[in-house]
């Protein structure tokens, strides 16, 4: 029996089969969950990718900047499942001007876009799903360690610092409803989001060398395993936490 047997899970953020969310959806199904996906933008592409999962899940449109999408999300997801036990936030975006070493010149409009999509949407998604989480559940988001200033990550780093803080506030406010809220801070992985960061190569070179456990830049399953574990019944008293899945880099000095 899988560790998500009988659970109903909403997974956002599938874009390609290299997406961290794709691995989460695949593993969740393998562990017994019923999965519903949300897709942003090119829905037909997401639907095509969804067919590569063990069972083809329904795909629901969600742009986290679209209030109507958020307001109707629970009703649209509710057409496929009678509730949710888990929600995965695997969404991030920053305009090119907010990345790559342009930190001092990025405009507020571009920073605002990064924060809206990458930080505020964690709260928006969780709140939009509340009507389906009457029996409690688990919300999991994808993070990149925001305790340090990294090369090239710039305003996305600030967005992730906000995400880490939002994680604690959501844990505070949703605990009473039996909802756990946790982040998985993954090391660098070769996804579309990563490829759009100018200078991402710097991470690719440094990480495998610095990680005591080593690090495979194309293995999204290690992060997915942590997400699935956090949505299982095996972390019943853990909330507001950040689980590092980075080969150990966060714990190392120079
Ligand atoms: N790849 C890495 O190195 C790495 C490391 C740590 C954390 N993360 C985080 O993992 C998460 C998933 O990214 P990924 O690396 O799998 O890349 P990805 O490009 O496969 O996924 C990013 C997703 O964000 C979605 N998205 C962008 N704007 C959106 C919007 N307005 N509304 C809804 N969805 C929107 C995209 O459609 C895409 O599915 C992100 O939060 C990212 O910051 C990635």
PDB file of C-alpha atoms and ligand atoms in Angstrom, residues 13-16 19-21 40 62-65 90-93 117 142-144 153 156 160 186-189 191-194 200, ligand 1:
ATOM      1  CA  UNK A  13       3.215  23.768 -11.853  1.00  0.00           C
ATOM      2  CA  UNK A  14       3.488  20.985 -14.433  1.00  0.00           C
ATOM      3  CA  UNK A  15       4.939  22.506 -17.597  1.00  0.00           C
ATOM      4  CA  UNK A  16       7.258  19.803 -18.964  1.00  0.00           C
ATOM      5  CA  UNK A  19       9.089  20.049 -13.934  1.00  0.00           C
ATOM      6  CA  UNK A  20       9.437  19.214 -10.250  1.00  0.00           C
ATOM      7  CA  UNK A  21       5.617  19.093 -10.199  1.00  0.00           C
ATOM      8  CA  UNK A  40      -0.924  27.840 -16.698  1.00  0.00           C
ATOM      9  CA  UNK A  62      -4.972  28.394 -13.104  1.00  0.00           C
ATOM     10  CA  UNK A  63      -3.132  31.653 -13.554  1.00  0.00           C
ATOM     11  CA  UNK A  64      -2.363  32.755 -10.000  1.00  0.00           C
ATOM     12  CA  UNK A  65      -2.567  36.389 -11.106  1.00  0.00           C
ATOM     13  CA  UNK A  90       5.217  24.489  -7.569  1.00  0.00           C
ATOM     14  CA  UNK A  91       5.001  27.919  -9.164  1.00  0.00           C
ATOM     15  CA  UNK A  92       7.682  30.519  -9.705  1.00  0.00           C
ATOM     16  CA  UNK A  93       8.383  33.300 -12.159  1.00  0.00           C
ATOM     17  CA  UNK A 117       3.510  34.900  -8.844  1.00  0.00           C
ATOM     18  CA  UNK A 142       8.831  24.520  -3.506  1.00  0.00           C
ATOM     19  CA  UNK A 143      11.567  26.769  -2.164  1.00  0.00           C
ATOM     20  CA  UNK A 144      15.174  27.651  -2.899  1.00  0.00           C
ATOM     21  CA  UNK A 153      19.181  34.722  -8.291  1.00  0.00           C
ATOM     22  CA  UNK A 156      13.768  35.590  -7.040  1.00  0.00           C
ATOM     23  CA  UNK A 160      11.738  33.012  -1.873  1.00  0.00           C
ATOM     24  CA  UNK A 186      15.445  21.930  -3.355  1.00  0.00           C
ATOM     25  CA  UNK A 187      18.924  22.279  -4.796  1.00  0.00           C
ATOM     26  CA  UNK A 188      19.275  23.438  -8.431  1.00  0.00           C
ATOM     27  CA  UNK A 189      17.428  21.311 -11.010  1.00  0.00           C
ATOM     28  CA  UNK A 191      13.824  22.752 -15.394  1.00  0.00           C
ATOM     29  CA  UNK A 192      12.332  25.470 -17.631  1.00  0.00           C
ATOM     30  CA  UNK A 193      12.285  27.881 -14.673  1.00  0.00           C
ATOM     31  CA  UNK A 194      15.980  27.217 -13.998  1.00  0.00           C
ATOM     32  CA  UNK A 200      22.257  29.388 -13.757  1.00  0.00           C
TER      33      UNK A 200
HETATM   34  N1  LIG B   1      14.626  24.210 -10.740  1.00  0.00           N
HETATM   35  C1  LIG B   1      15.255  24.551  -9.645  1.00  0.00           C
HETATM   36  O1  LIG B   1      16.497  24.637  -9.609  1.00  0.00           O
HETATM   37  C2  LIG B   1      14.478  24.833  -8.400  1.00  0.00           C
HETATM   38  C3  LIG B   1      15.096  24.733  -7.147  1.00  0.00           C
HETATM   39  C4  LIG B   1      14.373  25.018  -6.004  1.00  0.00           C
HETATM   40  C5  LIG B   1      13.045  25.393  -6.107  1.00  0.00           C
HETATM   41  N2  LIG B   1      12.464  25.499  -7.339  1.00  0.00           N
HETATM   42  C6  LIG B   1      11.060  25.931  -7.402  1.00  0.00           C
HETATM   43  O2  LIG B   1      10.262  24.876  -7.872  1.00  0.00           O
HETATM   44  C7  LIG B   1       9.059  25.416  -8.387  1.00  0.00           C
HETATM   45  C8  LIG B   1       8.754  24.763  -9.728  1.00  0.00           C
HETATM   46  O3  LIG B   1       9.714  25.147 -10.684  1.00  0.00           O
HETATM   47  P1  LIG B   1      10.449  24.131 -11.660  1.00  0.00           P
HETATM   48  O4  LIG B   1      11.893  24.279 -11.401  1.00  0.00           O
HETATM   49  O5  LIG B   1       9.822  22.788 -11.602  1.00  0.00           O
HETATM   50  O6  LIG B   1      10.235  24.818 -13.094  1.00  0.00           O
HETATM   51  P2  LIG B   1       9.028  24.756 -14.142  1.00  0.00           P
HETATM   52  O7  LIG B   1       9.336  25.842 -15.124  1.00  0.00           O
HETATM   53  O8  LIG B   1       8.853  23.394 -14.662  1.00  0.00           O
HETATM   54  O9  LIG B   1       7.759  25.150 -13.255  1.00  0.00           O
HETATM   55  C9  LIG B   1       7.401  26.487 -12.959  1.00  0.00           C
HETATM   56  C10 LIG B   1       5.891  26.541 -13.081  1.00  0.00           C
HETATM   57  O10 LIG B   1       5.372  27.833 -12.707  1.00  0.00           O
HETATM   58  C11 LIG B   1       4.213  28.013 -13.505  1.00  0.00           C
HETATM   59  N3  LIG B   1       3.780  29.401 -13.521  1.00  0.00           N
HETATM   60  C12 LIG B   1       4.472  30.501 -13.901  1.00  0.00           C
HETATM   61  N4  LIG B   1       3.666  31.593 -13.839  1.00  0.00           N
HETATM   62  C13 LIG B   1       2.459  31.154 -13.380  1.00  0.00           C
HETATM   63  C14 LIG B   1       1.214  31.789 -13.098  1.00  0.00           C
HETATM   64  N5  LIG B   1       1.034  33.107 -13.278  1.00  0.00           N
HETATM   65  N6  LIG B   1       0.187  31.028 -12.635  1.00  0.00           N
HETATM   66  C15 LIG B   1       0.323  29.707 -12.452  1.00  0.00           C
HETATM   67  N7  LIG B   1       1.470  29.034 -12.721  1.00  0.00           N
HETATM   68  C16 LIG B   1       2.522  29.761 -13.170  1.00  0.00           C
HETATM   69  C17 LIG B   1       4.681  27.550 -14.893  1.00  0.00           C
HETATM   70  O11 LIG B   1       3.583  27.330 -15.754  1.00  0.00           O
HETATM   71  C18 LIG B   1       5.422  26.270 -14.536  1.00  0.00           C
HETATM   72  O12 LIG B   1       4.548  25.171 -14.572  1.00  0.00           O
HETATM   73  C19 LIG B   1       9.246  26.934  -8.437  1.00  0.00           C
HETATM   74  O13 LIG B   1       8.666  27.516  -7.288  1.00  0.00           O
HETATM   75  C20 LIG B   1      10.748  27.060  -8.370  1.00  0.00           C
HETATM   76  O14 LIG B   1      11.187  28.306  -7.876  1.00  0.00           O
HETATM   77  C21 LIG B   1      13.131  25.208  -8.485  1.00  0.00           C
END
